[in-house]
Short mmCIF file of C-alpha atoms in Angstrom, two decimals:
data_model
loop_
_atom_site.label_atom_id
_atom_site.label_comp_id
_atom_site.label_asym_id
_atom_site.label_seq_id
_atom_site.Cartn_x
_atom_site.Cartn_y
_atom_site.Cartn_z
CA LYS A 1 20.39 5.54 4.34
CA MET A 2 16.97 6.49 5.74
CA SER A 3 13.33 6.23 4.70
CA TYR A 4 10.11 7.68 6.09
CA VAL A 5 7.16 5.65 7.31
CA LEU A 6 3.71 7.25 7.25
CA MET A 7 1.41 6.25 10.12
CA TRP A 8 -2.19 7.46 10.33
CA LEU A 9 -3.60 7.49 13.87
CA GLU A 10 -7.37 7.92 13.93
CA GLY A 11 -10.07 6.74 16.31
CA PRO A 12 -13.00 7.88 18.47
CA LEU A 13 -10.64 8.28 21.44
CA GLN A 14 -6.89 8.60 21.90
CA SER A 15 -4.75 9.28 24.97
CA TRP A 16 -1.06 10.23 24.97
CA GLY A 17 0.25 10.77 28.48
CA VAL A 18 3.71 12.04 29.42
CA ASN A 19 3.69 12.66 33.16
CA SER A 20 0.49 10.80 34.08
CA LYS A 21 0.60 8.93 37.37
CA TYR A 22 -1.69 7.43 39.96
CA GLY A 23 -5.34 8.48 39.80
CA ARG A 24 -5.07 11.29 37.22
CA ARG A 25 -4.07 10.26 33.70
CA ASP A 26 -3.63 13.30 31.47
CA THR A 27 -3.12 13.43 27.72
CA LEU A 28 -1.18 15.68 25.38
CA GLN A 29 -2.98 17.06 22.35
CA PHE A 30 -0.80 14.92 20.05
CA PRO A 31 0.95 11.52 20.10
CA THR A 32 4.22 11.22 22.01
CA LYS A 33 7.37 9.70 20.57
CA SER A 34 7.27 6.96 23.22
CA GLY A 35 3.67 6.18 22.27
CA ILE A 36 4.50 5.94 18.56
CA LEU A 37 7.50 3.68 19.17
CA GLY A 38 5.35 1.65 21.56
CA ILE A 39 2.95 0.98 18.68
CA ILE A 40 5.83 -0.18 16.51
CA LEU A 41 7.30 -2.49 19.15
CA CYS A 42 3.87 -3.98 19.85
CA ALA A 43 3.44 -4.61 16.13
CA MET A 44 6.86 -6.26 16.03
CA GLY A 45 6.13 -8.38 19.11
CA LYS A 46 9.10 -6.94 20.99
CA GLY A 47 8.71 -7.02 24.78
CA GLY A 48 11.09 -6.16 27.61
CA GLU A 49 13.66 -3.38 27.72
CA GLN A 50 14.66 -3.33 24.01
CA LYS A 51 17.46 -0.80 24.60
CA GLU A 52 19.28 -1.42 21.32
CA LEU A 53 16.17 -1.30 19.14
CA LEU A 54 14.91 1.84 20.87
CA SER A 55 18.30 3.48 20.39
CA SER A 56 18.01 2.92 16.63
CA LEU A 57 14.42 4.15 16.40
CA SER A 58 14.38 7.05 18.87
CA CYS A 59 17.31 9.06 17.45
CA THR A 60 15.62 9.84 14.11
CA ASP A 61 13.31 12.61 12.89
CA LEU A 62 9.62 12.63 13.79
CA GLN A 63 6.88 15.02 12.69
CA VAL A 64 3.20 14.87 13.60
CA ASP A 65 0.41 16.72 11.77
CA CYS A 66 -2.95 17.07 13.52
CA PHE A 67 -6.16 16.94 11.48
CA THR A 68 -9.56 17.87 12.87
CA SER A 69 -13.01 17.46 11.38
CA GLU A 70 -14.70 20.51 9.88
CA SER A 71 -18.08 19.34 11.17
CA TYR A 72 -16.96 18.44 14.70
CA LYS A 73 -17.32 21.43 17.02
CA LEU A 74 -17.15 19.85 20.50
CA SER A 75 -14.19 20.12 22.87
CA MET A 76 -11.07 18.29 21.73
CA THR A 77 -10.48 16.71 25.16
CA ILE A 78 -12.91 14.86 27.43
CA GLU A 79 -12.61 13.72 31.04
CA ASP A 80 -13.69 10.22 32.03
CA PHE A 81 -14.86 9.74 35.61
CA HIS A 82 -13.51 6.24 36.13
CA MET A 83 -14.07 3.78 38.98
CA VAL A 84 -11.51 1.00 39.36
CA GLY A 85 -12.57 -2.11 41.23
CA ALA A 86 -16.27 -1.27 41.45
CA ASN A 87 -19.18 -3.76 41.55
CA PHE A 88 -17.09 -6.92 41.90
CA ASP A 89 -18.65 -9.81 43.76
CA GLU A 90 -15.98 -10.49 46.37
CA SER A 91 -17.61 -13.79 47.27
CA ASP A 92 -16.63 -14.98 43.80
CA PRO A 93 -12.95 -16.11 43.75
CA TRP A 94 -12.59 -15.15 40.08
CA GLU A 95 -13.95 -11.60 40.47
CA THR A 96 -11.84 -11.10 43.59
CA LEU A 97 -8.75 -11.34 41.41
CA PHE A 98 -9.74 -8.09 39.68
CA VAL A 99 -10.07 -6.03 42.88
CA PRO A 100 -7.11 -3.54 43.05
CA LYS A 101 -4.41 -4.63 45.50
CA LYS A 102 -1.42 -2.98 47.15
CA SER A 103 2.08 -4.45 46.92
CA ASP A 104 1.48 -6.47 50.09
CA GLY A 105 -1.57 -8.10 48.50
CA LYS A 106 -4.14 -6.22 50.58
CA LYS A 107 -6.99 -4.21 49.07
CA SER A 108 -6.01 -0.71 48.07
CA THR A 109 -9.12 0.88 49.60
CA ILE A 110 -12.18 -0.22 51.54
CA GLY A 111 -13.98 -2.61 49.23
CA GLY A 112 -11.10 -2.39 46.73
CA LYS A 113 -12.63 0.63 44.97
CA LYS A 114 -10.68 3.62 43.69
CA LEU A 115 -11.63 6.79 41.79
CA THR A 116 -9.50 7.81 38.83
CA TYR A 117 -9.73 10.61 36.29
CA ARG A 118 -8.69 9.85 32.72
CA TYR A 119 -8.44 12.25 29.81
CA TYR A 120 -8.88 11.51 26.11
CA ILE A 121 -8.63 13.28 22.77
CA GLN A 122 -11.80 12.72 20.77
CA ASN A 123 -12.42 12.45 17.03
CA MET A 124 -8.92 13.49 15.98
CA ALA A 125 -6.53 12.14 13.36
CA PHE A 126 -2.75 12.40 13.29
CA ALA A 127 -0.34 11.85 10.44
CA VAL A 128 3.00 10.62 11.78
CA TYR A 129 6.14 10.90 9.64
CA LEU A 130 8.82 8.70 11.24
CA GLU A 131 12.34 8.48 9.84
CA VAL A 132 13.60 4.87 10.00
CA GLN A 133 16.96 3.37 9.07
CA ASP A 134 16.78 1.27 5.91
CA VAL A 135 18.08 -1.79 7.77
CA LEU A 136 14.92 -1.67 9.91
CA VAL A 137 12.31 -0.09 7.68
CA ASN A 138 11.03 -3.23 5.94
CA GLU A 139 10.56 -5.03 9.27
CA VAL A 140 8.76 -2.00 10.71
CA CYS A 141 6.44 -1.74 7.69
CA GLU A 142 5.59 -5.45 7.58
CA SER A 143 4.92 -5.46 11.33
CA LEU A 144 2.54 -2.49 11.10
CA LYS A 145 0.67 -4.28 8.29
CA ASN A 146 0.54 -7.59 10.23
CA PRO A 147 1.00 -6.79 13.94
CA VAL A 148 2.06 -9.55 16.31
CA TRP A 149 0.29 -7.96 19.28
CA PRO A 150 -2.81 -5.70 19.25
CA ILE A 151 -1.98 -2.04 18.69
CA PHE A 152 -3.93 0.87 20.11
CA LEU A 153 -3.82 4.65 20.38
CA GLY A 154 -2.16 5.30 23.71
CA ARG A 155 -4.42 3.10 25.87
CA LYS A 156 -5.86 -0.34 25.32
CA SER A 157 -9.37 1.14 25.31
CA CYS A 158 -8.46 3.39 22.34
CA VAL A 159 -8.90 1.26 19.24
CA PRO A 160 -7.86 2.66 15.82
CA SER A 161 -10.62 3.08 13.25
CA GLU A 162 -8.27 3.28 10.26
CA LEU A 163 -5.27 1.29 9.03
CA ILE A 164 -2.19 2.69 10.77
CA PHE A 165 0.38 1.90 8.08
CA GLN A 166 -0.02 4.18 5.06
CA GLY A 167 3.21 3.66 3.18
CA LYS A 168 7.00 3.93 3.01
CA PHE A 169 8.61 6.92 1.28
CA SER A 170 12.04 8.18 0.37
CA SER A 171 11.36 11.69 1.74
CA LYS A 172 9.20 13.47 4.28
CA ASP A 173 7.69 15.68 1.57
CA GLU A 174 6.18 12.58 -0.08
CA CYS A 175 4.74 11.56 3.29
CA ILE A 176 3.18 14.96 3.77
CA ARG A 177 1.57 15.00 0.32
CA THR A 178 0.10 11.54 0.89
CA ALA A 179 -1.21 12.48 4.35
CA ASN A 180 -2.81 15.65 2.97
CA ASN A 181 -4.59 13.57 0.32
CA ILE A 182 -5.87 11.16 2.99
CA ALA A 183 -7.11 14.09 5.08
CA TYR A 184 -8.82 15.66 2.05
CA GLY A 185 -10.68 12.41 1.36
CA LYS A 186 -11.83 12.31 4.96
CA GLU A 187 -12.88 16.00 4.94
CA ARG A 188 -10.36 16.85 7.64
CA ILE A 189 -8.37 20.06 7.95
CA LYS A 190 -4.92 20.54 9.39
CA SER A 191 -4.88 22.19 12.81
CA PHE A 192 -1.20 22.20 13.77
CA SER A 193 2.13 20.43 13.27
CA VAL A 194 4.61 19.14 15.85
CA LEU A 195 8.19 19.50 14.60
CA GLN A 196 11.12 17.80 16.28
CA GLU A 197 13.19 20.95 16.72
CA ASP A 198 13.73 23.95 18.99
CA ASP A 199 12.73 27.00 16.96
CA SER A 200 10.70 29.69 18.70
CA THR A 201 10.49 31.69 15.44
CA LYS A 202 8.06 29.07 14.08
CA GLY A 203 5.84 28.55 17.13
CA ASP A 204 5.68 27.51 20.76
CA VAL A 205 8.54 25.31 22.00
CA LEU A 206 7.89 22.49 24.47
CA SER A 207 10.27 20.22 26.36
CA LEU A 208 8.98 16.64 26.55
CA SER A 209 10.41 13.66 28.40
CA ASP A 210 9.12 11.15 25.84
CA VAL A 211 12.17 9.68 24.10
CA PRO A 212 12.27 6.06 25.28
CA VAL A 213 15.65 4.68 26.32
CA GLN A 214 14.28 1.55 27.94
CA PHE A 215 10.85 -0.08 28.10
CA GLY A 216 9.87 -3.00 30.32
CA GLU A 217 9.32 -2.87 34.07
CA HIS A 218 11.70 0.03 34.69
CA LYS A 219 11.08 2.52 31.90
CA LYS A 220 13.56 5.30 31.17
CA TYR A 221 13.18 8.37 28.96
CA LYS A 222 15.21 11.28 27.63
CA GLU A 223 14.02 14.81 26.89
CA ARG A 224 13.59 16.43 23.51
CA TYR A 225 12.32 19.78 22.24
CA VAL A 226 9.39 20.13 19.88
CA THR A 227 7.90 23.18 18.18
CA ILE A 228 4.13 23.54 17.77
CA VAL A 229 3.33 25.28 14.48
CA LYS A 230 -0.21 26.39 13.71
CA ALA A 231 -1.47 25.30 10.32
CA GLU A 232 -1.73 28.77 8.80
CA GLU A 233 1.85 29.54 9.86
CA ASN A 234 3.09 26.25 8.41
CA ALA A 235 1.25 26.47 5.10
CA GLY A 236 4.29 27.68 3.21
CA ASN A 237 6.30 24.58 4.15
CA ILE A 238 3.69 21.96 3.33
CA SER A 239 2.09 21.18 -0.02
#
């Protein structure tokens, strides 16, 4: 038997990368499945590979609804010009520890400084409807209410401004109604939905490598298909 957990992800900044590496850290316009399960495992205090737990959580349904603010007209995504390792006093043994190093222990660049470009979603809110097996759902819910480790929205600099756990439900329809009521109270409007299916008749189909098989030092992921449905096209399926 399965239940649905409603998570509300809202904050000034969020960042949900899929293929980000090295000095350029991109973001999708919505949370990834690996990012959502990462929040849950952080809340549960589960470190390391966690293959068995991820297998139970990653095989179930996931839908994300995106809500924007009616009054917010700026670009959805911003670029952060970011300097790593700048302005450290290298005569101070403590500050020297923070200077970026290569695997051989030497400084990565002259002076240990490196330019990076990081991208964030700003002022957005996402309702996440995650299907969870009943044998796990109570532990997941209690962990989201009382997280063991700090939880954040994709990056540690992205702090949530709203409680993430918003309830456990017997169906996705109940989740959707509750999320729509939360959005109405916050004067937010639905922009699009991300459905975990491959259906080009509903919208644009994307292939994402964001289904976690293994966390820890050597992360592994599987691919899945999602369909992006604009709000006006999805209105008939959501009430």
